[in-house]
Tab-separated table of C-alpha atoms and ligand atoms in Angstrom:
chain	number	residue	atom	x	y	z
A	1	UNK	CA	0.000	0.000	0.000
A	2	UNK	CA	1.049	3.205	-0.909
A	3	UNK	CA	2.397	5.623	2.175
A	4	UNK	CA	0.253	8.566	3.291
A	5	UNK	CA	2.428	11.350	2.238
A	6	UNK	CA	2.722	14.730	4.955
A	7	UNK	CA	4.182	17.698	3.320
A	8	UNK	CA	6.334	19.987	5.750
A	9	UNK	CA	5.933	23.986	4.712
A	10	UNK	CA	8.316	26.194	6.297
A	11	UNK	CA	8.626	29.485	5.232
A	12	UNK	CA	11.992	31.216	5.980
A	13	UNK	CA	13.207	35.191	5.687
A	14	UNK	CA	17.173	35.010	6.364
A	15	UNK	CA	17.659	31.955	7.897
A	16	UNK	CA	21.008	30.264	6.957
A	17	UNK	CA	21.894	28.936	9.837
A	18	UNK	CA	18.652	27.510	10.918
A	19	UNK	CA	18.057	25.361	8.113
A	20	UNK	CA	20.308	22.646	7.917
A	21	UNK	CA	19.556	22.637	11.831
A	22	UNK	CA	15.934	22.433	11.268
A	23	UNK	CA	16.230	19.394	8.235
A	24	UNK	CA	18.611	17.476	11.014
A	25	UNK	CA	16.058	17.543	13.749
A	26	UNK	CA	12.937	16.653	11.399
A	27	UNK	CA	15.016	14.370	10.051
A	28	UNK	CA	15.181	12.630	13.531
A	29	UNK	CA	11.475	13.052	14.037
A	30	UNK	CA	10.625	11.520	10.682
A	31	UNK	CA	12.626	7.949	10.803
A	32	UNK	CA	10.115	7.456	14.355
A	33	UNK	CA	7.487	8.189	11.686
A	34	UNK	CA	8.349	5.280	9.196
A	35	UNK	CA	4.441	4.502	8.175
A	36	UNK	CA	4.711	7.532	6.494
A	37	UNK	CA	6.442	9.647	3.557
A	38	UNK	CA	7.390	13.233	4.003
A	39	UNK	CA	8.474	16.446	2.005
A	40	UNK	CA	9.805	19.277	3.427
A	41	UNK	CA	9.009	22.591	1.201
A	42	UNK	CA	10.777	25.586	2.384
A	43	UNK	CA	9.878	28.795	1.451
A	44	UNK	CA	12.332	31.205	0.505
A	45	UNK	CA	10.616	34.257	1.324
A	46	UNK	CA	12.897	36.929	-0.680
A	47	UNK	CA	16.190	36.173	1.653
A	48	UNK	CA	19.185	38.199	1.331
A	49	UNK	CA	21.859	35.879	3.240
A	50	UNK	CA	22.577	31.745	1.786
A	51	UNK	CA	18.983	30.964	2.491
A	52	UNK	CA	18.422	29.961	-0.615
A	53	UNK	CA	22.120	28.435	-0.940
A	54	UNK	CA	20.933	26.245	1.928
A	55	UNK	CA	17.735	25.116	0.055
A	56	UNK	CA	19.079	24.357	-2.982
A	57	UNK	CA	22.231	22.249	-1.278
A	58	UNK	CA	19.819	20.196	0.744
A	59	UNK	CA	17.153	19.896	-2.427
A	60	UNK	CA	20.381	17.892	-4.075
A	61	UNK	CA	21.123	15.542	-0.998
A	62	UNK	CA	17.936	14.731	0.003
A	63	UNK	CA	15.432	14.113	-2.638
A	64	UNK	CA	12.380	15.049	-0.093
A	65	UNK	CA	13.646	18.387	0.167
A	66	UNK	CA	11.510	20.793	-2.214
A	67	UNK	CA	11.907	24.745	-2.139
A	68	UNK	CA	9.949	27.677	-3.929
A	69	UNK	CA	11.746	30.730	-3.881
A	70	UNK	CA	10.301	34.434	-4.360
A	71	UNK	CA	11.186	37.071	-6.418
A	72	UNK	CA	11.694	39.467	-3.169
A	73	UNK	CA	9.595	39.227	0.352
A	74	UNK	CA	6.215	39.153	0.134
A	75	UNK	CA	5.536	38.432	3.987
A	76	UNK	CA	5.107	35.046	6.337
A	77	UNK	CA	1.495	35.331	5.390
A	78	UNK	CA	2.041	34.846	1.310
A	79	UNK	CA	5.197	32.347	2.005
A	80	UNK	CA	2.567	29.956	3.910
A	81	UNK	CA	-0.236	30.164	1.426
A	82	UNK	CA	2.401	29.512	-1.468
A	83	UNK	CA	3.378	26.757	0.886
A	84	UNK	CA	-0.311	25.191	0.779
A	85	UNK	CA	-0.416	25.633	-3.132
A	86	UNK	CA	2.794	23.489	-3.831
A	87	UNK	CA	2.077	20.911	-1.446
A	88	UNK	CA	1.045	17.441	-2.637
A	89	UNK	CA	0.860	16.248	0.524
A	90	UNK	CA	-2.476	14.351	2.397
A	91	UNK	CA	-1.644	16.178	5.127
A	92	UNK	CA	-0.286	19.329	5.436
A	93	UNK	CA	1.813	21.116	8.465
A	94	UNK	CA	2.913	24.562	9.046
A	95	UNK	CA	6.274	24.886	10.636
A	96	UNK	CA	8.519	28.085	11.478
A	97	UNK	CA	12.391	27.081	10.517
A	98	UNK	CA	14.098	28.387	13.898
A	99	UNK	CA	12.538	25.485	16.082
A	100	UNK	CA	10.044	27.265	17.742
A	101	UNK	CA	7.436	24.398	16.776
A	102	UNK	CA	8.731	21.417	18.047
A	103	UNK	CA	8.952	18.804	14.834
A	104	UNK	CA	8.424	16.204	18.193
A	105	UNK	CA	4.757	17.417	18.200
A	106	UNK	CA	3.940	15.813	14.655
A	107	UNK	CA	3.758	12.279	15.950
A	108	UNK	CA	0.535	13.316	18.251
A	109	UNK	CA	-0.787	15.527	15.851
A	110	UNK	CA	-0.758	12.622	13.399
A	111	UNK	CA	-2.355	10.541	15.491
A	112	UNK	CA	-4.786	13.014	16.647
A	113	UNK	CA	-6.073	12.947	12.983
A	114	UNK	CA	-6.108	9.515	12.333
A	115	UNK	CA	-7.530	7.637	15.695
A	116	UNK	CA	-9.550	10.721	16.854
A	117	UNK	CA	-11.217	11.766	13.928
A	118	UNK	CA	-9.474	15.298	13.995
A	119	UNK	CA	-9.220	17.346	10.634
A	120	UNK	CA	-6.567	19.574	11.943
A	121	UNK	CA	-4.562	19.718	14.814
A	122	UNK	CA	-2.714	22.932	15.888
A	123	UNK	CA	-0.433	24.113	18.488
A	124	UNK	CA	-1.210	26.656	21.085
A	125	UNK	CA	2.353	28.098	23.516
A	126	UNK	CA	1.006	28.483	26.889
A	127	UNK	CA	4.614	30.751	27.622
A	128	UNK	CA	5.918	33.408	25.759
A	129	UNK	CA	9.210	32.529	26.936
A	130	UNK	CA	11.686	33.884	24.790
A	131	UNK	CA	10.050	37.073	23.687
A	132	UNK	CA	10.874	40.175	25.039
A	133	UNK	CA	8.614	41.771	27.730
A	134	UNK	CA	7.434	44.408	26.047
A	135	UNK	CA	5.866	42.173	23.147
A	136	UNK	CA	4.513	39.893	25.408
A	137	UNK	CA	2.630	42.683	27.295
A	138	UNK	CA	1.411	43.633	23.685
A	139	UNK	CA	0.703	40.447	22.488
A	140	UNK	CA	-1.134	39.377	25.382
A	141	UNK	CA	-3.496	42.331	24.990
A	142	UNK	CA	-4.122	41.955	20.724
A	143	UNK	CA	-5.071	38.215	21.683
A	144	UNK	CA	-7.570	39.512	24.754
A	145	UNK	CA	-8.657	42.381	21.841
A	146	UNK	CA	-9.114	40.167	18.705
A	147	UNK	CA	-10.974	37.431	21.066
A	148	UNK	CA	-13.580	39.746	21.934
A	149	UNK	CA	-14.563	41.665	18.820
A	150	UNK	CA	-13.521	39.376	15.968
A	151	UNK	CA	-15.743	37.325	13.880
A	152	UNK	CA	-14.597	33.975	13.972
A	153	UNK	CA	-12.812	32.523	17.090
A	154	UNK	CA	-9.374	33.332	17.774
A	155	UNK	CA	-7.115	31.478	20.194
A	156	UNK	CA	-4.874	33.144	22.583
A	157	UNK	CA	-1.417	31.630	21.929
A	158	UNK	CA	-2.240	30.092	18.439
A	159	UNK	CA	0.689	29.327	16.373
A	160	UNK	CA	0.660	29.071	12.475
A	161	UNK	CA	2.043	25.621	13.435
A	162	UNK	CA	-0.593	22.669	12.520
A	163	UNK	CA	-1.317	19.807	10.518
A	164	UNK	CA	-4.278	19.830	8.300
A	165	UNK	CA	-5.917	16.975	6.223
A	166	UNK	CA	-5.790	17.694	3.029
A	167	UNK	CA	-9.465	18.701	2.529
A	168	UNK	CA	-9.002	22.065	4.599
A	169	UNK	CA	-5.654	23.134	2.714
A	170	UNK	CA	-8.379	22.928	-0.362
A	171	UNK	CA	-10.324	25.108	1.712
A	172	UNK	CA	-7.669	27.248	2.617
A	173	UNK	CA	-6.201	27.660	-1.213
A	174	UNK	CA	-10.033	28.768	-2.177
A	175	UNK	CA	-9.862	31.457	0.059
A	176	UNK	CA	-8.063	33.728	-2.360
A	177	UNK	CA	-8.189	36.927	-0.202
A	178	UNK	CA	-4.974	39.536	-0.664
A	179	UNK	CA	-4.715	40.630	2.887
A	180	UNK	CA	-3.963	37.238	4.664
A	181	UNK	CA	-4.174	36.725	8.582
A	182	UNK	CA	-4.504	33.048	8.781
A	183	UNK	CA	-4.794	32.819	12.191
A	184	UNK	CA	-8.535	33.909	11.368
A	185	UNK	CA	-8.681	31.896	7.918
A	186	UNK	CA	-8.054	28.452	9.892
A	187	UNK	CA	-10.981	29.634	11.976
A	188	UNK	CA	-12.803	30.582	9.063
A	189	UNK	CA	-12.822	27.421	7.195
A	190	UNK	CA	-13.993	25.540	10.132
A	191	UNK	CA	-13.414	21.859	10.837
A	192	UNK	CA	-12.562	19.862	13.833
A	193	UNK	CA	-9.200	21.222	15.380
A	194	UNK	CA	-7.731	19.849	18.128
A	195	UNK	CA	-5.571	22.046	20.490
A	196	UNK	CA	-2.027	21.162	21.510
A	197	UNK	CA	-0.244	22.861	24.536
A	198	UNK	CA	2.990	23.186	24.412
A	199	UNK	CA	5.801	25.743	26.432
A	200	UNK	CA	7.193	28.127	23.848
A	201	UNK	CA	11.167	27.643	22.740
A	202	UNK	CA	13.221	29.963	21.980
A	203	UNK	CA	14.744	30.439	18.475
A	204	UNK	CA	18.042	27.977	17.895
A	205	UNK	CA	19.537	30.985	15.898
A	206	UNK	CA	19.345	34.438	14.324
A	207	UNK	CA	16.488	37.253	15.618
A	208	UNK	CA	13.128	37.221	14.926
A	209	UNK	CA	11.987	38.480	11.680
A	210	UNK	CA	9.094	40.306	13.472
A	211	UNK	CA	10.213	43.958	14.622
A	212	UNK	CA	7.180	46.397	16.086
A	213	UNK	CA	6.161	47.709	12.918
A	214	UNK	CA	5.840	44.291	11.409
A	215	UNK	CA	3.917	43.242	14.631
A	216	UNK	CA	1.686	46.223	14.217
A	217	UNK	CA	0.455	45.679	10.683
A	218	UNK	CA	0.242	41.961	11.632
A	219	UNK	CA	-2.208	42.834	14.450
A	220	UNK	CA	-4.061	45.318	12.407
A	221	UNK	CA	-4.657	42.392	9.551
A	222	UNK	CA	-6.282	40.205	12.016
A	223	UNK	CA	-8.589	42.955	13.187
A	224	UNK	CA	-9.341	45.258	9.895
A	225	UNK	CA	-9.850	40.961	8.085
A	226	UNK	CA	-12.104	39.796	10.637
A	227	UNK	CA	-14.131	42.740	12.444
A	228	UNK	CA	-15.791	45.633	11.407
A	229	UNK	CA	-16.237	46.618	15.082
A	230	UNK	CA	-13.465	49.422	14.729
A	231	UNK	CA	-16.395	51.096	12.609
A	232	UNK	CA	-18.870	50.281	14.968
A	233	UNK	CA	-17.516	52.249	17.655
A	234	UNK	CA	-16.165	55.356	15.455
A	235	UNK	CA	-20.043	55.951	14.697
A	236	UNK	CA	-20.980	55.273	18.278
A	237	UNK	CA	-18.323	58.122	19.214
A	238	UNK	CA	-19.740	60.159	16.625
A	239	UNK	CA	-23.448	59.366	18.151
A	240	UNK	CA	-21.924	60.490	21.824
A	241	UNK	CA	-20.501	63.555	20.518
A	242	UNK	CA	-23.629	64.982	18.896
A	243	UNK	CA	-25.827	63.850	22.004
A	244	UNK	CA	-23.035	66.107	24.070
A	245	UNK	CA	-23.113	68.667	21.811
A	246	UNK	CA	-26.857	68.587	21.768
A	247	UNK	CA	-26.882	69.151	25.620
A	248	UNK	CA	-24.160	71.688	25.513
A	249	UNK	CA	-26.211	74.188	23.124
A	250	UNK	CA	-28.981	73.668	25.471
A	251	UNK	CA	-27.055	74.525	28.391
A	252	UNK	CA	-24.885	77.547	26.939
A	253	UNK	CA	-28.782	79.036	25.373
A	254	UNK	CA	-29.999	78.867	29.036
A	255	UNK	CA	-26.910	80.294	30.420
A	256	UNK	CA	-27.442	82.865	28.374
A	257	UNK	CA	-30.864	83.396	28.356
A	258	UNK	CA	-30.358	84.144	32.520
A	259	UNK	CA	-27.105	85.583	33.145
A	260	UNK	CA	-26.826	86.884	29.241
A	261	UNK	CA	-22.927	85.651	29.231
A	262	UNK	CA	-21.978	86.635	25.496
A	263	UNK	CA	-18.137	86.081	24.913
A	264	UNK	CA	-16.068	84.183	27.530
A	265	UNK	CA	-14.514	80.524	27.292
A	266	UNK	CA	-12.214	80.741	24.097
A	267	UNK	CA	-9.579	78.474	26.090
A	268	UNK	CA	-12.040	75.726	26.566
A	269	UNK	CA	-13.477	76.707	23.199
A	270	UNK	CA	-9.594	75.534	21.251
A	271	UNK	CA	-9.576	72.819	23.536
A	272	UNK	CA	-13.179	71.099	22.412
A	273	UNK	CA	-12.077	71.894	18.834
A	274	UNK	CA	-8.799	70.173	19.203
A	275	UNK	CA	-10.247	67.066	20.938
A	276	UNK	CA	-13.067	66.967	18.390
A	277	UNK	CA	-10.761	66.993	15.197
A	278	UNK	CA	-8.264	64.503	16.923
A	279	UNK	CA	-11.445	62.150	17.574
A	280	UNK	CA	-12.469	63.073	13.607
A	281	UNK	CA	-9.347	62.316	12.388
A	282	UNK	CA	-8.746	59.158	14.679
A	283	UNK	CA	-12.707	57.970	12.681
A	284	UNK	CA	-11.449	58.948	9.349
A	285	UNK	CA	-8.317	56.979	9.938
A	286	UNK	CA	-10.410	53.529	10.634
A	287	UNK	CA	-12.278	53.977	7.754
A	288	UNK	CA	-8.995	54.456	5.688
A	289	UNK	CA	-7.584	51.143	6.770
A	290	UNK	CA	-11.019	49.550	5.832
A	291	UNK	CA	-10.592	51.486	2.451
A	292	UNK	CA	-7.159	50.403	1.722
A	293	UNK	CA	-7.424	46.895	2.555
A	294	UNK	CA	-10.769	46.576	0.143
A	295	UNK	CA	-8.375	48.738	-2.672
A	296	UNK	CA	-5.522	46.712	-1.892
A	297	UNK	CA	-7.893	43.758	-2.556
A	298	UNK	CA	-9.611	45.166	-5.360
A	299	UNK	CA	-6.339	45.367	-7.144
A	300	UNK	CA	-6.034	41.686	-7.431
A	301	UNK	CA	-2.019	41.595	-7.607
A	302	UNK	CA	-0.579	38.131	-6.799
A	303	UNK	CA	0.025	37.194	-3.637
A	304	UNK	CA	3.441	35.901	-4.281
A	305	UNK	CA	5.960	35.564	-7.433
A	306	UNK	CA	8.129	32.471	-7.483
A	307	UNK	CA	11.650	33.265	-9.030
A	308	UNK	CA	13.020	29.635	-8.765
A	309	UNK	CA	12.269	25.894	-7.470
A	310	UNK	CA	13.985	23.064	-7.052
A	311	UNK	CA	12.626	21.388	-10.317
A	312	UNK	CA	14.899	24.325	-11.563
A	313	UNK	CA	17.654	22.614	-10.070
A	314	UNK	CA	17.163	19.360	-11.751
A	315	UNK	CA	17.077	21.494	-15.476
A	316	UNK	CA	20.655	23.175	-14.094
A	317	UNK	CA	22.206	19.402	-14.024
B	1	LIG	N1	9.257	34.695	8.008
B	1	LIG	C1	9.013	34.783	6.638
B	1	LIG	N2	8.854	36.018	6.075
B	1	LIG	C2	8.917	37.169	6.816
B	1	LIG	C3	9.124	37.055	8.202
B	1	LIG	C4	9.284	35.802	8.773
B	1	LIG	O1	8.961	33.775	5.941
B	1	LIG	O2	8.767	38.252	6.234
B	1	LIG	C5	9.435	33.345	8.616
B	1	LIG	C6	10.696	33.187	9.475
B	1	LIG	O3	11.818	32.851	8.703
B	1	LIG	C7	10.292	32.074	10.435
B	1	LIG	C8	8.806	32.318	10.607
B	1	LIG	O4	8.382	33.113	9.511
B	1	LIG	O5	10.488	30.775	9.911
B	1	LIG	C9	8.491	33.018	11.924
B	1	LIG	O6	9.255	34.191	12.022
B	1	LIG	P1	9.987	34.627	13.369
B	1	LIG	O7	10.554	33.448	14.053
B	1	LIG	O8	10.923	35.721	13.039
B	1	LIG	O9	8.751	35.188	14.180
B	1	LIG	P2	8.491	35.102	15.750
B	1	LIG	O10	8.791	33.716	16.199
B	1	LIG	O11	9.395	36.102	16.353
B	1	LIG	O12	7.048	35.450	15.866
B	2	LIG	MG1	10.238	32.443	15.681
């Protein structure tokens, strides 16, 4: 009988060192796996260092080795979904190259799916060991956030790390959307996920590709993609303001009215006027984002452009 095959995406931004570290310890993982085939597909997500060098190098020694290289960086987001597209396997797992998801963890997660009738199973750090304090603060409050006023469910401590049958990568690839969060997409498509706990690791080598700014539009992704609640509450401000406004023309009319007070109160006068364009401005801003993710989307530009694979490899020889 023919093996079940489990294809391996890891996407990767200037890690050289990492990979041949990362292909040694799944390497381990998979010989305890031997009812099964594997390929590992890295994704070389516009690297500037011997990523690639790395890919191609262990593409030629190990024939389960696949890579698909971009034309520049196109973002985490765009290197998993190009992951999901060149997969063949009939499972598919998400995996970040610096070890933070334990390869060990695919053995349960395997048998999660087959003996307990799972369709995904996907891990979930209960630390944040490893990450400075400030983004842990941060990141503990986007989670609480996003929970609350999202659309679909969102998990606190959710990695991109999983493995998925192959019927929700299908799912996954239909969703065609520009702006990816796929925290929210896995929720999205639905199916029966199982949770894994697991404490976090820290990276073998290199720094995290994830700097504040990167963090930021990350977190704004998840919440412009999957709630419109940002708009909800700039027109409830906007209702609150007029109903104070409302009460303040009645008050200053019947101030004036009994003491006749004509012109006095220019200070608190610049200071409403200030607040009230900062809190217009702040409104006009969320409805920007929503704007520029719907023209961003409406634009329709690829999500990613593949420069080289390793079938390019095999033409070179
Ligand atoms: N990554 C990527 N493209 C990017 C940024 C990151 O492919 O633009 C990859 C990176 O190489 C790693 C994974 O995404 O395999 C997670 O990144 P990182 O470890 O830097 O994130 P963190 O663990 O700090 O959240
Ligand atoms: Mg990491």
């Amino acid at each position: 009988m023919k093996k079940e095959l489990i294809s391996i995406v890891v996407p990767c931004f200037n890690e050289e060192e990492n990979i041949p570290l990362f292909h040694q310890e799944l390497d381990k993982q998979t010989k305890k796996m031997k009812e099964l085939s594997f390929e590992v597909l890295f994704i070389n997500d516009g690297s500037q260092d011997g990523t690639l060098e790395a890919m191609r190098s262990l593409a030629k020694k190990d024939k389960r080795v696949r890579y698909v290289s971009f034309s520049r960086n196109f973002g985490k987001e765009a290197a998993m979904y190009a992951g999901l597209k060149h997969a063949k396997g009939d499972y598919v797992a998400i995996m970040d190259v610096d070890l933070q998801d334990p390869p060990s963890l695919l053995e349960e997660m395997y048998r999660s799916i087959k003996e307990e009738g799972y369709d995904c199973v996907a891990a979930r750090s209960v630390s944040r060991h490893g990450y400075s304090f400030l983004r842990k603060v941060f990141t503990g409050w986007f989670y609480k956030i996003i929970a609350k006023i999202s659309s679909v469910e969102m998990v606190a401590g959710a990695r991109d790390f999983r493995l998925m049958k192959r019927k929700m990568v299908d799912a996954l690839l239909e969703i065609g959307e520009y702006n990816r969060y796929s925290k929210g997409l896995f929720s999205f498509v639905g199916f029966d996920t199982k949770w894994i706990e697991f404490e976090n690791q820290e990276r073998v080598a290199g720094t995290s590709k994830f700097n504040f700014p990167k963090l930021f539009a990350y977190a704004m992704e998840g919440i412009v993609g999957f709630s419109t609640m940002p708009l909800v509450i700039s027109a409830f401000i906007g209702v609150l303001f007029c109903l104070v406004s409302f009460i303040a023309i009645i008050v200053i009319i019947i101030k004036t009215l009994i003491w006749g007070d004509p012109v006095s109160g220019w200070p608190s006068m610049v200071c409403i006027m200030f607040f009230l364009s900062g809190i217009q401005l702040f409104c006009t801003g969320i409805m920007g984002e929503y704007m520029a993710k719907t023209y961003l989307e409406a634009k329709r530009r690829p999500i990613y452009i593949v420069k080289e694979t390793e079938e390019d490899l095999a033409c070179e020889d």
